[in-house]
mmCIF file of C-alpha atoms and ligand atoms in Angstrom:
data_model
loop_
_atom_site.group_PDB
_atom_site.id
_atom_site.type_symbol
_atom_site.label_atom_id
_atom_site.label_comp_id
_atom_site.label_asym_id
_atom_site.label_seq_id
_atom_site.Cartn_x
_atom_site.Cartn_y
_atom_site.Cartn_z
ATOM 1 C CA MET A 1 -2.926 17.739 117.412
ATOM 2 C CA THR A 2 -4.108 21.307 117.758
ATOM 3 C CA LYS A 3 -1.352 23.423 119.211
ATOM 4 C CA PRO A 4 -2.801 26.062 121.525
ATOM 5 C CA ASN A 5 -1.302 29.518 121.830
ATOM 6 C CA MET A 6 1.277 28.566 124.438
ATOM 7 C CA ASN A 7 1.793 32.227 125.335
ATOM 8 C CA TYR A 8 -1.250 31.867 127.593
ATOM 9 C CA ALA A 9 0.925 29.688 129.827
ATOM 10 C CA SER A 10 3.194 32.713 130.340
ATOM 11 C CA LEU A 11 0.410 34.928 131.691
ATOM 12 C CA LYS A 12 0.557 35.683 135.381
ATOM 13 C CA ASP A 13 -2.653 34.838 137.239
ATOM 14 C CA SER A 14 -4.808 37.918 137.455
ATOM 15 C CA TYR A 15 -5.309 37.372 141.145
ATOM 16 C CA LEU A 16 -5.522 41.026 142.248
ATOM 17 C CA PHE A 17 -9.292 41.572 142.437
ATOM 18 C CA PHE A 18 -9.891 37.923 143.331
ATOM 19 C CA ARG A 19 -7.525 38.203 146.299
ATOM 20 C CA ILE A 20 -9.149 41.463 147.396
ATOM 21 C CA ALA A 21 -12.610 39.865 147.210
ATOM 22 C CA GLN A 22 -11.428 36.848 149.225
ATOM 23 C CA LYS A 23 -9.953 39.027 151.958
ATOM 24 C CA VAL A 24 -13.068 41.209 152.160
ATOM 25 C CA LYS A 25 -15.323 38.142 152.243
ATOM 26 C CA LYS A 26 -13.335 36.621 155.096
ATOM 27 C CA TYR A 27 -13.309 39.876 157.049
ATOM 28 C CA SER A 28 -17.063 40.402 156.570
ATOM 29 C CA ALA A 29 -17.828 36.840 157.688
ATOM 30 C CA GLU A 30 -15.836 37.444 160.864
ATOM 31 C CA HIS A 31 -17.256 40.953 161.419
ATOM 32 C CA PRO A 32 -20.843 40.817 160.113
ATOM 33 C CA ASP A 33 -21.805 44.157 161.672
ATOM 34 C CA GLU A 34 -19.007 46.204 160.112
ATOM 35 C CA LYS A 35 -19.815 48.211 156.970
ATOM 36 C CA ILE A 36 -17.133 47.930 154.301
ATOM 37 C CA LEU A 37 -16.199 51.225 152.597
ATOM 38 C CA ARG A 38 -15.360 50.564 148.992
ATOM 39 C CA LEU A 39 -12.623 52.772 147.583
ATOM 40 C CA GLY A 40 -11.198 50.082 145.356
ATOM 41 C CA ILE A 41 -13.682 49.857 142.545
ATOM 42 C CA GLY A 42 -12.717 50.883 139.033
ATOM 43 C CA ASP A 43 -16.367 50.905 137.986
ATOM 44 C CA VAL A 44 -18.623 53.939 138.056
ATOM 45 C CA SER A 45 -21.481 54.175 140.552
ATOM 46 C CA LEU A 46 -23.689 56.867 138.975
ATOM 47 C CA PRO A 47 -26.243 55.917 136.306
ATOM 48 C CA LEU A 48 -26.265 57.105 132.694
ATOM 49 C CA CYS A 49 -27.311 60.725 132.315
ATOM 50 C CA GLU A 50 -30.772 61.804 131.200
ATOM 51 C CA SER A 51 -29.872 62.758 127.614
ATOM 52 C CA VAL A 52 -28.269 59.386 127.019
ATOM 53 C CA ILE A 53 -31.265 57.511 128.433
ATOM 54 C CA LYS A 54 -33.632 59.499 126.243
ATOM 55 C CA SER A 55 -31.546 58.851 123.166
ATOM 56 C CA LEU A 56 -31.283 55.118 123.962
ATOM 57 C CA ASN A 57 -35.063 54.926 124.445
ATOM 58 C CA ASP A 58 -35.728 56.762 121.181
ATOM 59 C CA ALA A 59 -33.379 54.394 119.362
ATOM 60 C CA VAL A 60 -35.155 51.367 120.841
ATOM 61 C CA SER A 61 -38.460 52.775 119.563
ATOM 62 C CA GLU A 62 -36.942 53.277 116.106
ATOM 63 C CA GLN A 63 -35.933 49.620 116.071
ATOM 64 C CA ALA A 64 -39.600 48.711 116.675
ATOM 65 C CA GLU A 65 -40.815 50.257 113.381
ATOM 66 C CA LYS A 66 -40.191 48.912 109.909
ATOM 67 C CA SER A 67 -39.653 52.428 108.543
ATOM 68 C CA THR A 68 -36.971 53.379 111.088
ATOM 69 C CA PHE A 69 -35.428 49.989 111.789
ATOM 70 C CA HIS A 70 -31.637 49.629 111.437
ATOM 71 C CA GLY A 71 -29.854 46.392 110.679
ATOM 72 C CA TYR A 72 -26.080 45.996 110.525
ATOM 73 C CA MET A 73 -24.147 49.160 111.243
ATOM 74 C CA PRO A 74 -21.058 50.161 109.227
ATOM 75 C CA GLU A 75 -18.092 48.286 110.663
ATOM 76 C CA CYS A 76 -16.037 51.397 111.420
ATOM 77 C CA GLY A 77 -18.927 53.221 113.083
ATOM 78 C CA ALA A 78 -22.147 54.991 112.137
ATOM 79 C CA PRO A 79 -21.350 58.137 110.119
ATOM 80 C CA PHE A 80 -23.412 60.294 112.514
ATOM 81 C CA LEU A 81 -21.238 59.210 115.447
ATOM 82 C CA ARG A 82 -17.909 59.404 113.601
ATOM 83 C CA THR A 83 -18.755 62.981 112.625
ATOM 84 C CA THR A 84 -19.915 63.849 116.148
ATOM 85 C CA ILE A 85 -16.693 62.545 117.700
ATOM 86 C CA ALA A 86 -14.479 64.216 115.085
ATOM 87 C CA GLU A 87 -16.366 67.469 115.832
ATOM 88 C CA TYR A 88 -15.636 66.971 119.537
ATOM 89 C CA TYR A 89 -11.924 67.042 118.649
ATOM 90 C CA ARG A 90 -12.269 69.915 116.200
ATOM 91 C CA LYS A 91 -14.085 72.043 118.783
ATOM 92 C CA ARG A 92 -10.977 71.698 120.929
ATOM 93 C CA GLY A 93 -8.797 72.798 118.034
ATOM 94 C CA VAL A 94 -7.542 69.325 117.107
ATOM 95 C CA ARG A 95 -7.854 68.568 113.402
ATOM 96 C CA VAL A 96 -9.353 65.086 113.068
ATOM 97 C CA ASP A 97 -11.215 63.929 109.955
ATOM 98 C CA ASP A 98 -14.420 61.917 110.321
ATOM 99 C CA ASP A 99 -12.801 58.886 108.692
ATOM 100 C CA GLU A 100 -9.931 58.957 111.169
ATOM 101 C CA VAL A 101 -12.438 58.081 113.930
ATOM 102 C CA PHE A 102 -13.419 54.445 114.501
ATOM 103 C CA VAL A 103 -16.271 53.558 116.852
ATOM 104 C CA SER A 104 -15.550 50.659 119.190
ATOM 105 C CA SER A 105 -17.198 48.637 121.941
ATOM 106 C CA GLY A 106 -14.821 50.097 124.491
ATOM 107 C CA ALA A 107 -11.147 50.676 125.130
ATOM 108 C CA SER A 108 -10.412 47.199 126.502
ATOM 109 C CA ASP A 109 -11.640 45.488 123.366
ATOM 110 C CA GLU A 110 -9.727 47.939 121.249
ATOM 111 C CA LEU A 111 -6.465 47.734 123.207
ATOM 112 C CA GLY A 112 -6.474 44.013 122.544
ATOM 113 C CA ASP A 113 -7.644 44.096 118.928
ATOM 114 C CA ILE A 114 -5.383 46.947 117.781
ATOM 115 C CA LEU A 115 -2.330 44.731 118.239
ATOM 116 C CA ASP A 116 -3.391 42.976 115.027
ATOM 117 C CA LEU A 117 -1.810 45.952 113.250
ATOM 118 C CA PHE A 118 1.681 45.154 114.508
ATOM 119 C CA ASP A 119 4.180 42.461 113.677
ATOM 120 C CA LYS A 120 4.767 39.843 116.345
ATOM 121 C CA GLU A 121 8.455 40.763 116.295
ATOM 122 C CA ASN A 122 7.721 44.304 117.482
ATOM 123 C CA SER A 123 8.675 45.080 121.061
ATOM 124 C CA ALA A 124 6.281 46.897 123.407
ATOM 125 C CA LEU A 125 7.286 49.503 125.973
ATOM 126 C CA ILE A 126 5.083 49.692 129.033
ATOM 127 C CA ILE A 127 5.541 52.334 131.705
ATOM 128 C CA GLU A 128 4.974 50.671 135.067
ATOM 129 C CA PRO A 129 2.895 50.742 137.208
ATOM 130 C CA ALA A 130 0.382 50.084 134.449
ATOM 131 C CA TYR A 131 -3.132 49.029 133.601
ATOM 132 C CA PRO A 132 -2.584 45.238 133.527
ATOM 133 C CA ALA A 133 -4.172 44.660 130.104
ATOM 134 C CA TYR A 134 -1.175 46.243 128.303
ATOM 135 C CA VAL A 135 1.195 43.579 129.552
ATOM 136 C CA ASP A 136 -1.254 40.696 129.202
ATOM 137 C CA ALA A 137 -2.300 41.516 125.621
ATOM 138 C CA ASN A 138 1.345 41.531 124.551
ATOM 139 C CA VAL A 139 2.168 38.358 126.449
ATOM 140 C CA ILE A 140 -0.702 36.633 124.618
ATOM 141 C CA ALA A 141 0.724 37.886 121.314
ATOM 142 C CA GLY A 142 4.185 36.633 122.292
ATOM 143 C CA ARG A 143 5.803 40.054 122.046
ATOM 144 C CA LYS A 144 8.930 41.188 123.803
ATOM 145 C CA ILE A 145 7.919 43.556 126.592
ATOM 146 C CA ILE A 146 10.207 46.310 127.828
ATOM 147 C CA LEU A 147 9.234 47.750 131.190
ATOM 148 C CA LEU A 148 10.068 51.301 132.156
ATOM 149 C CA SER A 149 9.678 51.867 135.889
ATOM 150 C CA SER A 150 8.251 55.120 137.120
ATOM 151 C CA SER A 151 8.108 56.463 140.633
ATOM 152 C CA MET A 152 7.148 59.408 142.818
ATOM 153 C CA ASN A 153 10.556 60.927 141.881
ATOM 154 C CA ASN A 154 9.492 61.527 138.290
ATOM 155 C CA GLY A 155 5.834 62.044 139.166
ATOM 156 C CA PHE A 156 5.100 58.725 137.405
ATOM 157 C CA THR A 157 5.636 60.462 134.060
ATOM 158 C CA PRO A 158 9.131 59.389 133.021
ATOM 159 C CA ASP A 159 10.923 60.792 129.991
ATOM 160 C CA PRO A 160 11.862 58.498 127.118
ATOM 161 C CA ASP A 161 15.392 57.157 127.119
ATOM 162 C CA GLU A 162 17.536 55.341 124.589
ATOM 163 C CA ASN A 163 17.847 52.261 126.806
ATOM 164 C CA HIS A 164 14.112 51.815 126.587
ATOM 165 C CA ALA A 165 13.444 52.174 122.883
ATOM 166 C CA ALA A 166 10.620 50.003 121.518
ATOM 167 C CA ASP A 167 8.388 49.642 118.478
ATOM 168 C CA ILE A 168 5.090 50.090 120.322
ATOM 169 C CA ILE A 169 4.895 52.554 123.212
ATOM 170 C CA TYR A 170 1.997 52.666 125.657
ATOM 171 C CA ILE A 171 1.160 55.982 127.283
ATOM 172 C CA CYS A 172 -1.877 56.369 129.514
ATOM 173 C CA SER A 173 -2.731 59.917 130.567
ATOM 174 C CA PRO A 174 -4.511 60.575 132.895
ATOM 175 C CA ASN A 175 -3.045 57.395 134.234
ATOM 176 C CA ASN A 176 -4.603 54.357 135.771
ATOM 177 C CA PRO A 177 -3.455 53.592 138.453
ATOM 178 C CA THR A 178 -1.275 56.593 139.351
ATOM 179 C CA GLY A 179 -3.634 59.430 138.372
ATOM 180 C CA ALA A 180 -0.567 61.198 136.958
ATOM 181 C CA VAL A 181 -0.844 63.263 133.768
ATOM 182 C CA PHE A 182 1.635 64.017 131.006
ATOM 183 C CA THR A 183 1.956 67.739 130.341
ATOM 184 C CA LYS A 184 2.330 69.078 126.789
ATOM 185 C CA GLU A 185 6.115 69.329 127.215
ATOM 186 C CA LYS A 186 6.425 65.762 128.521
ATOM 187 C CA LEU A 187 4.258 64.362 125.787
ATOM 188 C CA LYS A 188 6.186 66.277 123.126
ATOM 189 C CA LYS A 189 9.365 64.454 124.214
ATOM 190 C CA TRP A 190 7.628 61.109 123.681
ATOM 191 C CA VAL A 191 6.233 62.175 120.312
ATOM 192 C CA ASP A 192 9.676 63.284 119.124
ATOM 193 C CA PHE A 193 11.209 60.058 120.444
ATOM 194 C CA ALA A 194 8.578 57.925 118.680
ATOM 195 C CA ASN A 195 9.036 59.773 115.385
ATOM 196 C CA ALA A 196 12.832 59.505 115.648
ATOM 197 C CA HIS A 197 12.613 55.738 116.267
ATOM 198 C CA GLN A 198 9.700 55.174 113.892
ATOM 199 C CA SER A 199 7.762 53.727 116.822
ATOM 200 C CA VAL A 200 4.003 53.970 117.297
ATOM 201 C CA ILE A 201 2.492 55.321 120.513
ATOM 202 C CA LEU A 202 -0.741 53.761 121.715
ATOM 203 C CA PHE A 203 -2.220 56.633 123.683
ATOM 204 C CA ASP A 204 -4.876 55.556 126.170
ATOM 205 C CA ALA A 205 -7.102 58.571 126.831
ATOM 206 C CA ALA A 206 -9.831 56.707 128.747
ATOM 207 C CA TYR A 207 -9.789 59.370 131.486
ATOM 208 C CA GLU A 208 -9.420 62.537 129.383
ATOM 209 C CA ALA A 209 -12.731 63.941 130.622
ATOM 210 C CA PHE A 210 -11.270 64.279 134.124
ATOM 211 C CA ILE A 211 -8.564 66.734 133.058
ATOM 212 C CA GLU A 212 -8.943 70.191 134.539
ATOM 213 C CA SER A 213 -5.388 71.624 134.344
ATOM 214 C CA GLU A 214 -4.620 73.956 131.448
ATOM 215 C CA ASN A 215 -1.313 72.500 130.333
ATOM 216 C CA VAL A 216 -2.477 68.895 130.168
ATOM 217 C CA PRO A 217 -3.511 67.673 126.712
ATOM 218 C CA HIS A 218 -6.798 65.785 126.408
ATOM 219 C CA SER A 219 -5.540 64.213 123.214
ATOM 220 C CA ILE A 220 -2.064 63.296 122.004
ATOM 221 C CA PHE A 221 -3.030 64.976 118.721
ATOM 222 C CA GLU A 222 -2.697 68.329 120.462
ATOM 223 C CA ILE A 223 1.045 67.705 120.155
ATOM 224 C CA ASP A 224 2.893 68.619 116.960
ATOM 225 C CA GLY A 225 4.143 65.520 115.200
ATOM 226 C CA ALA A 226 1.697 63.087 116.842
ATOM 227 C CA LYS A 227 -0.162 62.455 113.606
ATOM 228 C CA THR A 228 2.801 60.521 112.251
ATOM 229 C CA CYS A 229 3.385 58.367 115.331
ATOM 230 C CA ALA A 230 0.251 57.850 117.420
ATOM 231 C CA ILE A 231 -3.039 56.062 117.727
ATOM 232 C CA GLU A 232 -5.469 57.284 120.388
ATOM 233 C CA ILE A 233 -7.852 54.962 122.181
ATOM 234 C CA CYS A 234 -10.717 56.426 124.163
ATOM 235 C CA SER A 235 -13.836 55.260 125.920
ATOM 236 C CA LEU A 236 -17.148 56.551 127.219
ATOM 237 C CA SER A 237 -16.913 54.163 130.180
ATOM 238 C CA LYS A 238 -15.589 56.635 132.712
ATOM 239 C CA THR A 239 -16.447 59.791 130.758
ATOM 240 C CA ALA A 240 -20.158 59.021 130.719
ATOM 241 C CA GLY A 241 -20.771 55.880 132.771
ATOM 242 C CA PHE A 242 -20.798 53.468 129.809
ATOM 243 C CA THR A 243 -18.957 50.651 131.613
ATOM 244 C CA GLY A 244 -21.935 48.339 131.213
ATOM 245 C CA THR A 245 -23.311 49.942 128.049
ATOM 246 C CA ARG A 246 -20.016 49.689 126.101
ATOM 247 C CA LEU A 247 -18.839 52.335 123.679
ATOM 248 C CA GLY A 248 -15.471 53.779 122.776
ATOM 249 C CA TYR A 249 -13.576 55.286 119.886
ATOM 250 C CA THR A 250 -10.154 55.138 118.349
ATOM 251 C CA VAL A 251 -8.431 57.772 116.248
ATOM 252 C CA ILE A 252 -5.961 56.602 113.613
ATOM 253 C CA PRO A 253 -4.534 59.440 111.514
ATOM 254 C CA LYS A 254 -4.329 58.816 107.780
ATOM 255 C CA THR A 255 -0.762 60.125 107.957
ATOM 256 C CA LEU A 256 0.381 57.277 110.202
ATOM 257 C CA GLU A 257 2.300 54.770 108.135
ATOM 258 C CA ARG A 258 5.269 52.460 108.392
ATOM 259 C CA ASN A 259 6.914 50.437 105.664
ATOM 260 C CA GLY A 260 4.494 51.824 103.077
ATOM 261 C CA MET A 261 1.454 50.572 105.033
ATOM 262 C CA ARG A 262 -1.194 53.034 106.248
ATOM 263 C CA PHE A 263 -2.566 52.062 109.660
ATOM 264 C CA ASN A 264 -5.913 53.736 108.946
ATOM 265 C CA ASP A 265 -6.423 51.564 105.834
ATOM 266 C CA MET A 266 -5.280 48.470 107.703
ATOM 267 C CA TRP A 267 -7.754 49.146 110.502
ATOM 268 C CA ILE A 268 -10.634 49.544 108.028
ATOM 269 C CA ARG A 269 -9.643 46.155 106.605
ATOM 270 C CA ASN A 270 -9.419 44.705 110.106
ATOM 271 C CA ARG A 271 -12.802 46.012 111.210
ATOM 272 C CA THR A 272 -14.586 44.914 108.059
ATOM 273 C CA THR A 273 -13.226 41.433 108.667
ATOM 274 C CA LYS A 274 -13.618 41.140 112.424
ATOM 275 C CA THR A 275 -16.745 43.099 113.385
ATOM 276 C CA ASN A 276 -20.192 43.883 112.115
ATOM 277 C CA GLY A 277 -20.256 47.223 113.858
ATOM 278 C CA VAL A 278 -21.467 48.450 117.223
ATOM 279 C CA SER A 279 -25.213 48.352 117.988
ATOM 280 C CA TYR A 280 -27.217 51.244 116.511
ATOM 281 C CA ILE A 281 -28.967 51.794 119.843
ATOM 282 C CA ILE A 282 -25.712 52.154 121.757
ATOM 283 C CA GLN A 283 -24.211 54.472 119.135
ATOM 284 C CA LYS A 284 -27.292 56.699 119.386
ATOM 285 C CA GLY A 285 -26.902 56.735 123.174
ATOM 286 C CA GLY A 286 -23.225 57.615 122.756
ATOM 287 C CA ALA A 287 -23.957 60.489 120.376
ATOM 288 C CA ALA A 288 -26.073 62.130 123.098
ATOM 289 C CA VAL A 289 -22.955 62.426 125.289
ATOM 290 C CA PHE A 290 -21.513 64.973 122.855
ATOM 291 C CA THR A 291 -24.546 67.278 122.748
ATOM 292 C CA ASP A 292 -24.459 70.454 124.871
ATOM 293 C CA GLU A 293 -26.977 68.961 127.274
ATOM 294 C CA GLY A 294 -25.098 65.643 127.417
ATOM 295 C CA GLN A 295 -21.793 67.412 128.116
ATOM 296 C CA LYS A 296 -23.408 69.397 130.915
ATOM 297 C CA GLU A 297 -24.849 66.258 132.483
ATOM 298 C CA ILE A 298 -21.717 64.135 132.293
ATOM 299 C CA LYS A 299 -19.732 67.007 133.814
ATOM 300 C CA GLU A 300 -22.088 66.979 136.777
ATOM 301 C CA ASN A 301 -21.358 63.278 137.308
ATOM 302 C CA ILE A 302 -17.619 63.845 136.972
ATOM 303 C CA ALA A 303 -17.884 66.699 139.489
ATOM 304 C CA TYR A 304 -19.452 64.248 141.944
ATOM 305 C CA TYR A 305 -16.444 61.921 141.654
ATOM 306 C CA LYS A 306 -14.084 64.879 141.927
ATOM 307 C CA GLU A 307 -15.748 65.917 145.159
ATOM 308 C CA ASN A 308 -15.061 62.390 146.498
ATOM 309 C CA ALA A 309 -11.431 62.923 145.487
ATOM 310 C CA LYS A 310 -11.261 66.234 147.373
ATOM 311 C CA ILE A 311 -12.603 64.622 150.538
ATOM 312 C CA LEU A 312 -9.946 61.904 150.405
ATOM 313 C CA MET A 313 -7.096 64.231 149.403
ATOM 314 C CA LYS A 314 -7.852 66.487 152.362
ATOM 315 C CA VAL A 315 -7.286 63.583 154.754
ATOM 316 C CA LEU A 316 -4.080 62.520 152.999
ATOM 317 C CA ASP A 317 -2.825 66.114 153.232
ATOM 318 C CA GLU A 318 -3.624 66.199 156.946
ATOM 319 C CA PHE A 319 -1.589 63.018 157.478
ATOM 320 C CA ASP A 320 1.203 64.279 155.210
ATOM 321 C CA ILE A 321 0.880 61.232 152.984
ATOM 322 C CA GLU A 322 2.480 61.636 149.565
ATOM 323 C CA TYR A 323 0.214 60.972 146.576
ATOM 324 C CA THR A 324 -0.357 61.664 142.909
ATOM 325 C CA GLY A 325 -3.670 62.002 141.054
ATOM 326 C CA GLY A 326 -7.051 63.056 142.381
ATOM 327 C CA LYS A 327 -7.041 66.326 140.438
ATOM 328 C CA ASN A 328 -7.046 65.390 136.766
ATOM 329 C CA ALA A 329 -7.953 61.764 137.317
ATOM 330 C CA PRO A 330 -10.424 59.643 139.269
ATOM 331 C CA TYR A 331 -7.620 57.771 141.037
ATOM 332 C CA ILE A 332 -5.458 58.736 143.981
ATOM 333 C CA TRP A 333 -2.157 56.890 144.216
ATOM 334 C CA LEU A 334 -0.460 57.130 147.556
ATOM 335 C CA LYS A 335 2.756 56.016 149.117
ATOM 336 C CA CYS A 336 2.015 53.495 151.858
ATOM 337 C CA PRO A 337 2.982 55.069 155.177
ATOM 338 C CA ASN A 338 5.618 53.693 157.551
ATOM 339 C CA GLY A 339 7.310 51.629 154.859
ATOM 340 C CA LEU A 340 4.410 49.164 154.678
ATOM 341 C CA ASN A 341 4.120 47.108 151.531
ATOM 342 C CA SER A 342 0.899 47.433 149.578
ATOM 343 C CA TRP A 343 -0.794 44.261 150.874
ATOM 344 C CA GLU A 344 0.187 45.076 154.475
ATOM 345 C CA PHE A 345 -1.404 48.498 154.036
ATOM 346 C CA PHE A 346 -4.486 46.863 152.510
ATOM 347 C CA ASP A 347 -4.830 44.583 155.561
ATOM 348 C CA LEU A 348 -4.311 47.475 157.941
ATOM 349 C CA LEU A 349 -6.981 49.677 156.333
ATOM 350 C CA LEU A 350 -9.474 46.828 156.202
ATOM 351 C CA LYS A 351 -8.901 45.854 159.831
ATOM 352 C CA GLU A 352 -8.729 49.331 161.346
ATOM 353 C CA ILE A 353 -11.211 51.416 159.343
ATOM 354 C CA GLN A 354 -12.920 48.883 157.026
ATOM 355 C CA VAL A 355 -11.701 50.720 153.939
ATOM 356 C CA VAL A 356 -10.974 48.659 150.827
ATOM 357 C CA GLY A 357 -8.558 50.040 148.253
ATOM 358 C CA THR A 358 -6.285 48.446 145.669
ATOM 359 C CA PRO A 359 -2.724 47.377 146.475
ATOM 360 C CA GLY A 360 -0.259 48.945 144.036
ATOM 361 C CA GLU A 361 1.634 45.713 143.564
ATOM 362 C CA GLY A 362 -1.255 44.541 141.381
ATOM 363 C CA PHE A 363 -0.136 47.049 138.714
ATOM 364 C CA GLY A 364 3.388 45.688 138.374
ATOM 365 C CA SER A 365 6.395 45.431 140.635
ATOM 366 C CA SER A 366 7.033 49.185 140.601
ATOM 367 C CA GLY A 367 3.609 49.580 142.219
ATOM 368 C CA GLU A 368 4.864 47.867 145.359
ATOM 369 C CA GLY A 369 4.741 50.208 148.335
ATOM 370 C CA TYR A 370 1.864 52.192 146.799
ATOM 371 C CA PHE A 371 -1.895 52.038 147.072
ATOM 372 C CA ARG A 372 -4.778 53.167 144.853
ATOM 373 C CA PHE A 373 -8.008 54.777 145.938
ATOM 374 C CA SER A 374 -10.752 55.080 143.370
ATOM 375 C CA THR A 375 -13.158 57.991 143.605
ATOM 376 C CA PHE A 376 -15.910 56.237 141.646
ATOM 377 C CA GLY A 377 -17.685 55.043 144.789
ATOM 378 C CA SER A 378 -20.454 56.711 146.768
ATOM 379 C CA ARG A 379 -20.145 60.035 148.608
ATOM 380 C CA GLU A 380 -21.289 58.196 151.718
ATOM 381 C CA ASP A 381 -18.307 55.814 151.548
ATOM 382 C CA ALA A 382 -15.837 58.644 150.800
ATOM 383 C CA ASN A 383 -17.140 60.657 153.764
ATOM 384 C CA ALA A 384 -17.176 57.665 156.099
ATOM 385 C CA ALA A 385 -13.642 56.678 155.073
ATOM 386 C CA ALA A 386 -12.387 60.237 155.601
ATOM 387 C CA PHE A 387 -14.043 60.379 159.018
HETATM 388 N N1 LIG B 1 -7.839 51.910 129.734
HETATM 389 C C1 LIG B 1 -7.688 52.178 131.027
HETATM 390 C C2 LIG B 1 -6.482 52.907 131.473
HETATM 391 C C3 LIG B 1 -8.647 51.765 131.966
HETATM 392 O O1 LIG B 1 -8.462 52.023 133.249
HETATM 393 C C4 LIG B 1 -9.777 51.065 131.505
HETATM 394 C C5 LIG B 1 -10.810 50.600 132.429
HETATM 395 O O2 LIG B 1 -10.723 50.652 133.624
HETATM 396 C C6 LIG B 1 -9.890 50.813 130.158
HETATM 397 C C7 LIG B 1 -8.908 51.258 129.300
HETATM 398 C C8 LIG B 1 -11.042 50.020 129.613
HETATM 399 O O3 LIG B 1 -12.155 50.770 129.412
HETATM 400 P P1 LIG B 1 -13.434 50.191 128.714
HETATM 401 O O4 LIG B 1 -14.491 50.081 129.762
HETATM 402 O O5 LIG B 1 -13.776 51.163 127.647
HETATM 403 O O6 LIG B 1 -13.113 48.845 128.141
#
């Protein structure tokens, strides 16, 4: 008899967005005239920018001609895009070689696949509250998970500690769901800790484009020592609205090795076995993001979301509600007022002002008592919610 991967039986139901949808559906059926204001979505609402659309269209036309047609793409990414992304790092003063960049179909795919590089016996440290995929991917792999709780007291950016040592360490900055960011000093402590313990940090930089503060690194490779202990996973989903178009990239330094094995070599071997590359058309579209024009256009879209954040933060300030995020991240993470738990606060907002957000409990038990607003929705909804 085939034995299934029984670790799936250990996964908790991912009921968060299902439960939200059920509650909203019920409320709307009972109150058909009320407009629901959506501040819960993690998806972008603005379309792809002009440069990307032009580049995608040009690439489609190339695929229509025998002389310009492209078949399979190199498994680790088209050279033009690997160079473009490495240049993006180098322009910011971070030394990354072209062959340290791997093009992916997005951060989610990569966060799951990258675990192939690690032994099943490795433990994984996850700072909670956390993006749920970190826990689930390790449950599926049958790994021991060590949870490190964070709270408003440490700004949701805890320091490493010896009681929470692990082989794989997840750090997400800017963070989903808390919107918190690790400063250079904070991140340096984690890099030193990882090097001292011979751990590997999986640095999720999906929201780096939202950083505006000086002392907040966009990449973990801005930190001395990171090239011997970190892998960075990034995505164009939120940077450039690629949630439905799908493109990301991963940086694996050639200097990262454990037990005589180089992770960069292992990942080349993995990719050449498990993928046939990302579509030429999408990679061409992605390359346009890194042009001067593309950068200008995506920044305009990000500024739109940031304006939504300002509108919401102003109201929270007026009500003296404690929160993190909003500045360097598209999420605002607030403490539920009056000691309400996160689902009680959800119900209250829906009933009283028809605002839908995301209960913090969905991001792990240390998210209980907190609530997440996303700023990816429309200006109309942000204004109406603030009013
Ligand atoms: N990492 C974090 C922290 C996210 O919030 C998300 C998406 O919401 C992802 C990764 C996945 O991004 P992608 O669309 O590239 O799969």
